[in-house]
Amino acid sequence: MGQPRHIVIGAGIVGMMTAWALARRGLPVTVIDRLPGPAELCSRANAGIVSIGHSSAWAGPDALPQLLRAMAGRNPGVKLTAPFDPALWRWGTRFLLNCTGAAQARNTARMMRLAETARAALPEMAQELELDALIRFEGGLYLYNATNEIDAHDDGRLTRIDPDWLAENDPPLARAGFAGGFLSPMDAAGNCHEVTRAAAKALSAKHGVQFRYNSAVTGFSHAHGKITGVNLADETLPAAQVILAAGVETPDLARPLGFAPDIYPVKGYSGTWEVRDQSRLPRHPYIDEAAMLAVASYGGVLRVTAIAEFAGRDRTLREDRTKVLTDYVAARFGDAVSDAPPVLWTGLRPSTPHGPPFLGRVKAYDNLWVNAGHGQLGWTLSAGCGALLADAITGAANGPREVSAPARWLMPL
Ligand SMILES: Cc1cc2nc3c(=O)[nH]c(=O)nc-3n(C[C@H](O)[C@H](O)[C@H](O)COP(=O)(O)OP(=O)(O)OC[C@H]3O[C@@H](n4cnc5c(N)ncnc54)[C@H](O)[C@@H]3O)c2cc1C
């Protein structure tokens, strides 16, 4: 048996940023993943937008009509494919309880505090691990087709922009006919898969972080309210502290330990096109608010993502869903991308009913922590959540409080 190490379970963007935050504080860290490399699940082909301007809770009074339209099959962005899934009923009940205006304000405030921390931590991480070239810190856009929609969403938080601004700053978006919308100067964009992989290399080289791939965690050894070891198929790794960052599979790891984080897999789709003419593509990452699509271009590709589908853990690529992406790109950017077929993908967003992730220590164990349930904002919040958790683990908690989703089993940050 070696010396106990800080063990992060999950090598997605959330686990990787947790490992970064712990390792830079001089702690010995091992990251474990059941897959052959980092960022092979939800962190693989997301939109890549560091979406500080969209850091708000979905559950709220506006979500109810959206869900009713989805139940009637009339919502282009939200699909209900497994309506009888018992896990969805449990999650859905809590989601509905969070749909009051007061709950939404509380959850959104938590997410905004997380986003502010994240926006400070992300450039720090990029600079320290020398990943600056992979992330573009030039802001992001939230665009609408009509002025009255912009008026309805103007809460004064973001900078309002009009077609003249688009014509001057991002001509391909002016040509696409948007009426304008909002600029979030704090947003950024970068390929989450590439960043996670590059971070793993840098963490190993600079901080001696150890990685165990192809290694599913099968359980835990524990005694007197402390996790003593993390069990793999044929060995047990001695643990100082353990962090669960296993995305939608976090509840599977937690259940045998006596608690169940309420995280539902909300399925999304992406398409990735090789770029033929970058000058015809938007410079800024953006959300098309009417079409409910996210669009970003980096590293010679165009990435478009859409759809929140409640389908359990099914990862089937449905053609009727991916057609939304391919039709959008053909109509707007067909002359800018190569004729080669796009790479299509689905991912399961690990979503809490509240909006913010579960972040904190598990009450029943002195050294077990959770950093999971980041929903549609895992890339955005990852560096900040990692930093806050590492502060809490080392007792240096300087950051904001009341950032986590609440749960009976959790001492939430
Ligand atoms: C279509 C789409 C678009 C998105 N766009 C954006 C965006 O623009 N901006 C943004 O901020 N977010 C976006 N997201 C959300 C973001 O991708 C997720 O929140 C984020 O990837 C979650 O990261 P994670 O590390 O928690 O989970 P994952 O990336 O899923 O990683 C979890 C890891 O845990 C491992 N694991 C699980 N169980 C075990 C076990 N027993 N033993 C060992 N390892 C285990 C898995 O193998 C996996 O590698 C999008 C998501 C989707 C689906």
Short mmCIF file of C-alpha atoms and ligand atoms in Angstrom, two decimals:
data_model
loop_
_atom_site.label_atom_id
_atom_site.label_comp_id
_atom_site.label_asym_id
_atom_site.label_seq_id
_atom_site.Cartn_x
_atom_site.Cartn_y
_atom_site.Cartn_z
CA MET A 1 0.00 0.00 0.00
CA GLY A 2 1.36 3.44 -0.98
CA GLN A 3 0.78 6.74 0.80
CA PRO A 4 -2.84 7.98 0.85
CA ARG A 5 -3.51 10.48 -1.96
CA HIS A 6 -6.31 12.88 -2.84
CA ILE A 7 -8.43 10.85 -5.23
CA VAL A 8 -10.65 12.51 -7.82
CA ILE A 9 -13.13 10.14 -9.45
CA GLY A 10 -13.94 11.31 -12.99
CA ALA A 11 -11.62 12.78 -15.62
CA GLY A 12 -14.20 15.05 -17.24
CA ILE A 13 -13.66 18.81 -17.15
CA VAL A 14 -15.01 19.02 -13.59
CA GLY A 15 -12.70 16.31 -12.20
CA MET A 16 -9.73 17.75 -14.12
CA MET A 17 -10.23 21.25 -12.75
CA THR A 18 -10.63 19.80 -9.25
CA ALA A 19 -7.32 17.99 -9.71
CA TRP A 20 -5.71 21.26 -10.89
CA ALA A 21 -6.96 23.18 -7.87
CA LEU A 22 -5.74 20.52 -5.43
CA ALA A 23 -2.39 19.90 -7.13
CA ARG A 24 -1.45 23.60 -7.27
CA ARG A 25 -1.84 23.64 -3.49
CA GLY A 26 0.89 21.04 -3.31
CA LEU A 27 -1.36 18.04 -2.59
CA PRO A 28 -0.69 14.57 -4.06
CA VAL A 29 -3.53 13.84 -6.50
CA THR A 30 -4.69 10.76 -8.42
CA VAL A 31 -7.47 11.02 -11.02
CA ILE A 32 -9.39 7.84 -11.86
CA ASP A 33 -11.62 7.25 -14.87
CA ARG A 34 -13.28 4.13 -16.19
CA LEU A 35 -12.70 5.26 -19.80
CA PRO A 36 -9.39 5.21 -21.75
CA GLY A 37 -8.71 8.98 -21.53
CA PRO A 38 -9.93 12.34 -20.25
CA ALA A 39 -13.18 14.03 -21.33
CA GLU A 40 -14.69 11.08 -23.15
CA LEU A 41 -18.27 11.59 -21.89
CA CYS A 42 -20.21 14.84 -21.45
CA SER A 43 -17.06 16.99 -21.66
CA ARG A 44 -16.22 15.65 -25.12
CA ALA A 45 -18.15 17.67 -27.71
CA ASN A 46 -20.13 20.33 -25.87
CA ALA A 47 -20.51 23.83 -27.30
CA GLY A 48 -17.35 24.99 -25.54
CA ILE A 49 -18.84 28.30 -24.44
CA VAL A 50 -17.76 29.68 -21.09
CA SER A 51 -21.21 31.09 -20.69
CA ILE A 52 -20.99 33.48 -17.76
CA GLY A 53 -23.92 35.46 -19.21
CA HIS A 54 -26.21 32.43 -19.05
CA SER A 55 -25.43 31.44 -15.47
CA SER A 56 -28.99 31.25 -14.26
CA ALA A 57 -31.34 28.53 -13.04
CA TRP A 58 -33.68 26.96 -15.57
CA ALA A 59 -36.28 25.99 -12.96
CA GLY A 60 -38.57 29.00 -12.57
CA PRO A 61 -42.00 30.29 -13.57
CA ASP A 62 -40.98 30.40 -17.29
CA ALA A 63 -39.96 26.72 -17.27
CA LEU A 64 -43.53 25.49 -16.69
CA PRO A 65 -45.02 26.59 -20.04
CA GLN A 66 -41.84 25.28 -21.74
CA LEU A 67 -42.35 21.85 -20.15
CA LEU A 68 -46.05 21.79 -21.02
CA ARG A 69 -45.17 22.54 -24.65
CA ALA A 70 -42.55 19.74 -24.48
CA MET A 71 -45.16 17.30 -23.15
CA ALA A 72 -47.37 18.20 -26.09
CA GLY A 73 -44.40 17.64 -28.45
CA ARG A 74 -44.45 21.30 -29.46
CA ASN A 75 -41.16 22.58 -28.02
CA PRO A 76 -38.28 22.53 -30.54
CA GLY A 77 -35.64 22.74 -27.80
CA VAL A 78 -37.03 20.47 -25.05
CA LYS A 79 -38.05 16.84 -25.69
CA LEU A 80 -39.68 14.35 -23.35
CA THR A 81 -38.77 10.89 -24.66
CA ALA A 82 -38.93 8.77 -21.49
CA PRO A 83 -41.95 10.26 -19.67
CA PHE A 84 -42.43 7.20 -17.44
CA ASP A 85 -38.85 6.98 -16.13
CA PRO A 86 -39.25 6.85 -12.29
CA ALA A 87 -35.95 8.77 -11.88
CA LEU A 88 -37.43 11.55 -14.00
CA TRP A 89 -40.56 11.69 -11.82
CA ARG A 90 -38.44 12.02 -8.67
CA TRP A 91 -36.21 14.65 -10.26
CA GLY A 92 -39.17 16.38 -11.94
CA THR A 93 -41.00 16.76 -8.63
CA ARG A 94 -38.02 18.59 -7.13
CA PHE A 95 -37.61 20.60 -10.31
CA LEU A 96 -41.24 21.77 -9.99
CA LEU A 97 -40.66 22.72 -6.34
CA ASN A 98 -37.86 24.97 -7.60
CA CYS A 99 -40.08 26.70 -10.14
CA THR A 100 -41.26 29.51 -7.85
CA GLY A 101 -39.88 32.98 -8.47
CA ALA A 102 -38.19 32.99 -5.04
CA ALA A 103 -36.48 29.62 -5.58
CA GLN A 104 -35.29 30.69 -9.01
CA ALA A 105 -33.82 33.92 -7.63
CA ARG A 106 -32.03 31.97 -4.88
CA ASN A 107 -30.64 29.36 -7.28
CA THR A 108 -29.62 31.95 -9.85
CA ALA A 109 -27.75 33.93 -7.18
CA ARG A 110 -25.83 30.75 -6.29
CA MET A 111 -24.95 30.18 -9.93
CA MET A 112 -23.86 33.77 -10.44
CA ARG A 113 -21.54 33.58 -7.44
CA LEU A 114 -20.08 30.38 -8.91
CA ALA A 115 -19.74 32.01 -12.33
CA GLU A 116 -17.86 34.99 -10.89
CA THR A 117 -15.43 32.66 -9.14
CA ALA A 118 -15.09 30.63 -12.32
CA ARG A 119 -14.38 33.68 -14.43
CA ALA A 120 -11.45 34.55 -12.18
CA ALA A 121 -10.16 30.97 -11.85
CA LEU A 122 -10.28 30.01 -15.53
CA PRO A 123 -7.63 32.44 -16.85
CA GLU A 124 -5.47 31.60 -13.82
CA MET A 125 -5.67 27.93 -14.71
CA ALA A 126 -5.02 28.62 -18.40
CA GLN A 127 -1.97 30.72 -17.64
CA GLU A 128 -0.52 28.36 -15.08
CA LEU A 129 -0.94 25.25 -17.25
CA GLU A 130 0.03 27.20 -20.40
CA LEU A 131 -3.28 26.58 -22.14
CA ASP A 132 -3.99 30.23 -23.08
CA ALA A 133 -3.85 29.45 -26.78
CA LEU A 134 -6.81 27.04 -26.40
CA ILE A 135 -9.28 29.55 -24.88
CA ARG A 136 -10.45 32.82 -26.47
CA PHE A 137 -11.47 35.41 -23.88
CA GLU A 138 -13.39 37.78 -26.19
CA GLY A 139 -16.93 37.63 -24.83
CA GLY A 140 -20.07 35.87 -26.04
CA LEU A 141 -23.40 36.89 -27.54
CA TYR A 142 -27.07 36.11 -26.79
CA LEU A 143 -29.05 36.89 -29.92
CA TYR A 144 -32.74 37.39 -30.77
CA ASN A 145 -34.79 37.84 -33.93
CA ALA A 146 -37.01 40.69 -32.70
CA THR A 147 -36.55 43.86 -30.64
CA ASN A 148 -39.51 43.12 -28.35
CA GLU A 149 -37.82 39.83 -27.33
CA ILE A 150 -34.65 41.76 -26.47
CA ASP A 151 -36.69 44.24 -24.40
CA ALA A 152 -38.36 41.38 -22.54
CA HIS A 153 -34.99 39.87 -21.56
CA ASP A 154 -33.13 43.09 -20.74
CA ASP A 155 -32.41 42.95 -17.00
CA GLY A 156 -29.50 45.39 -17.24
CA ARG A 157 -26.85 42.75 -16.47
CA LEU A 158 -25.38 42.46 -19.96
CA THR A 159 -24.45 44.99 -22.64
CA ARG A 160 -27.21 45.49 -25.18
CA ILE A 161 -26.18 45.30 -28.84
CA ASP A 162 -28.01 46.08 -32.11
CA PRO A 163 -27.56 45.17 -35.80
CA ASP A 164 -25.06 48.05 -36.27
CA TRP A 165 -22.88 46.58 -33.52
CA LEU A 166 -23.06 43.20 -35.25
CA ALA A 167 -22.22 44.72 -38.64
CA GLU A 168 -19.14 46.36 -37.18
CA ASN A 169 -17.95 43.61 -34.84
CA ASP A 170 -19.21 40.34 -36.28
CA PRO A 171 -20.45 40.75 -39.90
CA PRO A 172 -21.45 37.08 -40.43
CA LEU A 173 -23.98 37.49 -37.60
CA ALA A 174 -25.32 40.74 -39.08
CA ARG A 175 -25.80 38.89 -42.39
CA ALA A 176 -27.68 36.15 -40.49
CA GLY A 177 -30.39 38.73 -39.78
CA PHE A 178 -30.42 38.93 -35.97
CA ALA A 179 -32.15 41.95 -34.43
CA GLY A 180 -29.38 42.14 -31.82
CA GLY A 181 -29.31 41.01 -28.20
CA PHE A 182 -26.66 41.07 -25.52
CA LEU A 183 -22.88 40.96 -25.23
CA SER A 184 -21.46 39.20 -22.18
CA PRO A 185 -17.86 40.51 -22.12
CA MET A 186 -16.85 37.93 -19.51
CA ASP A 187 -17.67 34.94 -21.73
CA ALA A 188 -15.00 32.87 -23.47
CA ALA A 189 -14.81 29.86 -25.78
CA GLY A 190 -12.59 26.85 -26.30
CA ASN A 191 -12.77 23.18 -27.16
CA CYS A 192 -13.53 21.53 -23.79
CA HIS A 193 -12.17 18.15 -24.91
CA GLU A 194 -8.83 19.65 -26.00
CA VAL A 195 -8.54 21.76 -22.85
CA THR A 196 -9.23 18.77 -20.58
CA ARG A 197 -6.69 16.61 -22.39
CA ALA A 198 -4.05 19.34 -22.42
CA ALA A 199 -4.71 20.03 -18.72
CA ALA A 200 -4.15 16.33 -17.92
CA LYS A 201 -0.76 16.40 -19.67
CA ALA A 202 0.28 19.62 -17.93
CA LEU A 203 -0.89 18.39 -14.50
CA SER A 204 1.10 15.23 -14.89
CA ALA A 205 4.24 17.10 -16.04
CA LYS A 206 4.10 20.10 -13.69
CA HIS A 207 2.47 18.72 -10.56
CA GLY A 208 3.00 14.97 -10.69
CA VAL A 209 -0.73 14.23 -10.84
CA GLN A 210 -1.25 10.51 -11.47
CA PHE A 211 -3.92 9.26 -13.88
CA ARG A 212 -5.55 5.86 -13.81
CA TYR A 213 -7.60 5.31 -16.97
CA ASN A 214 -9.57 2.16 -17.87
CA SER A 215 -10.16 1.90 -14.13
CA ALA A 216 -13.77 1.83 -12.96
CA VAL A 217 -14.28 2.57 -9.28
CA THR A 218 -16.28 -0.36 -7.93
CA GLY A 219 -16.72 0.78 -4.32
CA PHE A 220 -15.08 2.17 -1.21
CA SER A 221 -13.47 0.91 1.97
CA HIS A 222 -14.55 2.95 4.96
CA ALA A 223 -14.40 2.94 8.73
CA HIS A 224 -15.57 5.30 11.48
CA GLY A 225 -17.02 7.85 9.06
CA LYS A 226 -13.92 8.04 6.88
CA ILE A 227 -13.18 6.66 3.42
CA THR A 228 -9.94 4.73 3.75
CA GLY A 229 -9.64 3.37 0.23
CA VAL A 230 -11.08 3.54 -3.28
CA ASN A 231 -11.69 0.10 -4.77
CA LEU A 232 -10.82 -0.76 -8.36
CA ALA A 233 -11.33 -4.20 -9.92
CA ASP A 234 -8.14 -5.69 -8.45
CA GLU A 235 -6.71 -3.20 -5.97
CA THR A 236 -7.61 -0.61 -3.36
CA LEU A 237 -6.01 2.85 -3.53
CA PRO A 238 -5.44 4.39 -0.09
CA ALA A 239 -7.28 7.71 0.18
CA ALA A 240 -6.58 10.93 2.06
CA GLN A 241 -9.59 12.77 0.61
CA VAL A 242 -12.02 11.55 -2.06
CA ILE A 243 -13.88 13.75 -4.54
CA LEU A 244 -16.80 12.39 -6.57
CA ALA A 245 -16.81 14.17 -9.95
CA ALA A 246 -18.39 11.45 -12.05
CA GLY A 247 -21.06 13.49 -13.85
CA VAL A 248 -24.31 11.59 -14.39
CA GLU A 249 -22.80 8.47 -12.80
CA THR A 250 -22.14 10.18 -9.45
CA PRO A 251 -25.37 8.76 -7.94
CA ASP A 252 -24.20 5.20 -8.82
CA LEU A 253 -21.04 5.73 -6.73
CA ALA A 254 -22.92 7.42 -3.90
CA ARG A 255 -25.81 4.99 -3.41
CA PRO A 256 -23.79 2.19 -1.72
CA LEU A 257 -22.45 4.86 0.67
CA GLY A 258 -26.00 5.74 1.74
CA PHE A 259 -26.85 8.90 -0.18
CA ALA A 260 -28.21 9.74 -3.63
CA PRO A 261 -27.42 13.04 -5.35
CA ASP A 262 -30.43 14.02 -7.43
CA ILE A 263 -28.74 14.30 -10.82
CA TYR A 264 -30.70 13.58 -14.01
CA PRO A 265 -29.07 13.05 -17.42
CA VAL A 266 -30.44 15.73 -19.75
CA LYS A 267 -29.43 14.67 -23.22
CA GLY A 268 -28.04 17.14 -25.75
CA TYR A 269 -26.75 16.90 -29.32
CA SER A 270 -23.84 18.47 -31.14
CA GLY A 271 -22.51 18.61 -34.68
CA THR A 272 -18.92 19.54 -35.60
CA TRP A 273 -18.01 20.75 -39.08
CA GLU A 274 -14.57 21.32 -40.61
CA VAL A 275 -14.24 24.99 -41.55
CA ARG A 276 -13.66 25.97 -45.18
CA ASP A 277 -13.81 29.77 -44.89
CA GLN A 278 -13.33 31.20 -41.40
CA SER A 279 -14.15 34.74 -42.56
CA ARG A 280 -17.77 33.68 -43.12
CA LEU A 281 -18.17 32.34 -39.59
CA PRO A 282 -19.02 34.28 -36.41
CA ARG A 283 -16.06 35.57 -34.42
CA HIS A 284 -18.00 35.39 -31.14
CA PRO A 285 -19.59 32.29 -29.66
CA TYR A 286 -23.34 32.84 -29.41
CA ILE A 287 -26.67 31.46 -28.29
CA ASP A 288 -29.51 31.77 -30.80
CA GLU A 289 -32.22 32.30 -28.19
CA ALA A 290 -35.18 31.71 -30.54
CA ALA A 291 -33.78 28.53 -32.08
CA MET A 292 -32.35 27.41 -28.67
CA LEU A 293 -28.98 26.61 -30.23
CA ALA A 294 -25.40 27.34 -29.19
CA VAL A 295 -22.76 28.07 -31.83
CA ALA A 296 -18.99 28.46 -31.53
CA SER A 297 -15.98 28.14 -33.78
CA TYR A 298 -12.44 27.30 -32.66
CA GLY A 299 -9.45 25.29 -33.81
CA GLY A 300 -10.66 25.04 -37.42
CA VAL A 301 -14.12 23.64 -36.61
CA LEU A 302 -17.65 24.96 -36.23
CA ARG A 303 -19.56 23.41 -33.32
CA VAL A 304 -23.36 23.70 -32.99
CA THR A 305 -25.33 22.21 -30.08
CA ALA A 306 -29.00 22.00 -29.18
CA ILE A 307 -31.85 20.20 -27.42
CA ALA A 308 -32.59 19.23 -23.84
CA GLU A 309 -34.06 15.73 -24.04
CA PHE A 310 -35.35 13.69 -21.11
CA ALA A 311 -34.54 10.19 -22.31
CA GLY A 312 -32.96 8.47 -19.29
CA ARG A 313 -29.40 7.36 -20.05
CA ASP A 314 -30.12 6.61 -23.69
CA ARG A 315 -27.35 8.01 -25.92
CA THR A 316 -28.84 7.12 -29.31
CA LEU A 317 -28.14 9.68 -32.03
CA ARG A 318 -31.65 10.37 -33.34
CA GLU A 319 -31.74 11.72 -36.85
CA ASP A 320 -34.84 13.83 -36.24
CA ARG A 321 -32.84 15.64 -33.53
CA THR A 322 -29.53 16.03 -35.38
CA LYS A 323 -31.42 17.36 -38.42
CA VAL A 324 -32.09 20.52 -36.39
CA LEU A 325 -28.32 21.08 -36.31
CA THR A 326 -27.57 20.18 -39.91
CA ASP A 327 -30.47 22.28 -41.25
CA TYR A 328 -29.32 25.28 -39.18
CA VAL A 329 -25.76 25.11 -40.47
CA ALA A 330 -26.86 24.53 -44.09
CA ALA A 331 -29.13 27.59 -43.95
CA ARG A 332 -26.71 29.98 -42.25
CA PHE A 333 -23.15 28.81 -42.76
CA GLY A 334 -23.33 26.29 -45.59
CA ASP A 335 -20.76 28.20 -47.65
CA ALA A 336 -18.31 28.41 -44.73
CA VAL A 337 -17.97 24.71 -43.83
CA SER A 338 -16.54 21.77 -45.73
CA ASP A 339 -18.77 19.34 -47.64
CA ALA A 340 -17.59 16.46 -45.43
CA PRO A 341 -20.37 15.18 -43.14
CA PRO A 342 -20.28 16.64 -39.61
CA VAL A 343 -19.26 14.58 -36.60
CA LEU A 344 -22.51 14.10 -34.66
CA TRP A 345 -22.55 13.44 -30.92
CA THR A 346 -24.80 13.19 -27.87
CA GLY A 347 -23.92 13.95 -24.26
CA LEU A 348 -25.82 13.68 -20.99
CA ARG A 349 -25.76 16.91 -18.99
CA PRO A 350 -25.56 16.03 -15.28
CA SER A 351 -28.41 18.24 -14.08
CA THR A 352 -29.71 19.02 -10.60
CA PRO A 353 -33.34 20.10 -10.15
CA HIS A 354 -32.12 23.42 -8.69
CA GLY A 355 -29.58 24.48 -11.34
CA PRO A 356 -26.34 24.87 -9.31
CA PRO A 357 -24.23 21.72 -8.81
CA PHE A 358 -23.79 19.78 -5.58
CA LEU A 359 -20.56 21.13 -4.11
CA GLY A 360 -19.38 20.29 -0.61
CA ARG A 361 -18.63 17.56 1.90
CA VAL A 362 -20.85 14.55 2.47
CA LYS A 363 -22.14 14.78 6.05
CA ALA A 364 -21.63 11.11 6.88
CA TYR A 365 -17.92 11.02 5.93
CA ASP A 366 -15.11 13.32 7.09
CA ASN A 367 -13.15 13.10 3.83
CA LEU A 368 -15.73 12.57 1.07
CA TRP A 369 -16.63 15.49 -1.22
CA VAL A 370 -18.94 15.95 -4.19
CA ASN A 371 -18.41 18.21 -7.22
CA ALA A 372 -21.12 17.10 -9.65
CA GLY A 373 -24.35 18.18 -11.33
CA HIS A 374 -23.20 21.16 -13.42
CA GLY A 375 -25.92 20.66 -16.06
CA GLN A 376 -25.49 22.88 -19.09
CA LEU A 377 -22.62 24.83 -17.47
CA GLY A 378 -19.93 22.31 -16.53
CA TRP A 379 -17.20 23.83 -18.68
CA THR A 380 -18.16 27.33 -17.54
CA LEU A 381 -18.12 26.57 -13.81
CA SER A 382 -15.42 23.89 -13.62
CA ALA A 383 -12.35 25.95 -12.69
CA GLY A 384 -14.30 27.95 -10.11
CA CYS A 385 -15.91 24.90 -8.50
CA GLY A 386 -12.52 23.16 -8.37
CA ALA A 387 -10.96 26.20 -6.69
CA LEU A 388 -13.75 26.55 -4.11
CA LEU A 389 -13.66 22.86 -3.25
CA ALA A 390 -9.88 22.80 -2.90
CA ASP A 391 -10.12 25.81 -0.56
CA ALA A 392 -12.68 23.98 1.54
CA ILE A 393 -10.60 20.79 1.63
CA THR A 394 -7.48 22.67 2.73
CA GLY A 395 -9.40 24.83 5.21
CA ALA A 396 -8.60 28.02 3.30
CA ALA A 397 -12.19 28.90 2.50
CA ASN A 398 -11.96 32.54 1.34
CA GLY A 399 -14.43 32.36 -1.53
CA PRO A 400 -18.16 33.07 -1.68
CA ARG A 401 -20.59 30.88 0.28
CA GLU A 402 -24.06 29.59 -0.58
CA VAL A 403 -23.06 28.41 -4.02
CA SER A 404 -24.13 24.75 -3.97
CA ALA A 405 -27.50 23.15 -4.51
CA PRO A 406 -28.82 22.10 -1.11
CA ALA A 407 -29.30 18.44 -0.06
CA ARG A 408 -29.98 16.67 3.24
CA TRP A 409 -26.81 14.54 2.92
CA LEU A 410 -24.50 17.46 2.06
CA MET A 411 -22.65 20.21 3.95
CA PRO A 412 -23.00 22.55 0.96
CA LEU A 413 -20.45 25.27 0.14
C1 LIG B 1 -24.93 19.36 -26.11
C2 LIG B 1 -24.23 19.93 -24.91
C3 LIG B 1 -23.69 21.22 -24.97
C4 LIG B 1 -23.05 21.77 -23.87
N1 LIG B 1 -22.49 23.02 -23.97
C5 LIG B 1 -21.86 23.57 -22.90
C6 LIG B 1 -21.25 24.84 -23.00
O1 LIG B 1 -21.22 25.46 -24.04
N2 LIG B 1 -20.69 25.37 -21.89
C7 LIG B 1 -20.67 24.70 -20.69
O2 LIG B 1 -20.19 25.25 -19.69
N3 LIG B 1 -21.20 23.46 -20.58
C8 LIG B 1 -21.80 22.88 -21.65
N4 LIG B 1 -22.36 21.64 -21.56
C9 LIG B 1 -22.33 20.95 -20.25
C10 LIG B 1 -20.99 20.30 -19.95
O3 LIG B 1 -20.57 19.57 -21.07
C11 LIG B 1 -21.13 19.39 -18.73
O4 LIG B 1 -21.69 20.08 -17.65
C12 LIG B 1 -19.75 18.87 -18.31
O5 LIG B 1 -19.11 18.24 -19.38
C13 LIG B 1 -19.87 17.89 -17.14
O6 LIG B 1 -18.56 17.51 -16.82
P1 LIG B 1 -18.28 16.38 -15.75
O7 LIG B 1 -16.81 16.31 -15.62
O8 LIG B 1 -19.11 16.62 -14.54
O9 LIG B 1 -18.86 15.04 -16.41
P2 LIG B 1 -18.25 14.10 -17.54
O10 LIG B 1 -17.52 14.88 -18.55
O11 LIG B 1 -19.37 13.25 -18.02
O12 LIG B 1 -17.17 13.23 -16.77
C14 LIG B 1 -17.51 12.27 -15.80
C15 LIG B 1 -16.43 11.21 -15.84
O13 LIG B 1 -16.64 10.31 -14.74
C16 LIG B 1 -16.24 9.03 -15.17
N5 LIG B 1 -16.83 8.00 -14.29
C17 LIG B 1 -18.14 7.79 -14.06
N6 LIG B 1 -18.31 6.73 -13.23
C18 LIG B 1 -17.08 6.28 -12.94
C19 LIG B 1 -16.58 5.20 -12.15
N7 LIG B 1 -17.41 4.38 -11.47
N8 LIG B 1 -15.24 5.00 -12.08
C20 LIG B 1 -14.38 5.83 -12.76
N9 LIG B 1 -14.80 6.85 -13.52
C21 LIG B 1 -16.13 7.09 -13.61
C22 LIG B 1 -16.76 8.97 -16.61
O14 LIG B 1 -16.10 7.97 -17.34
C23 LIG B 1 -16.48 10.38 -17.09
O15 LIG B 1 -15.25 10.48 -17.78
C24 LIG B 1 -22.98 21.04 -22.65
C25 LIG B 1 -23.48 19.74 -22.60
C26 LIG B 1 -24.09 19.17 -23.72
C27 LIG B 1 -24.60 17.78 -23.64
#
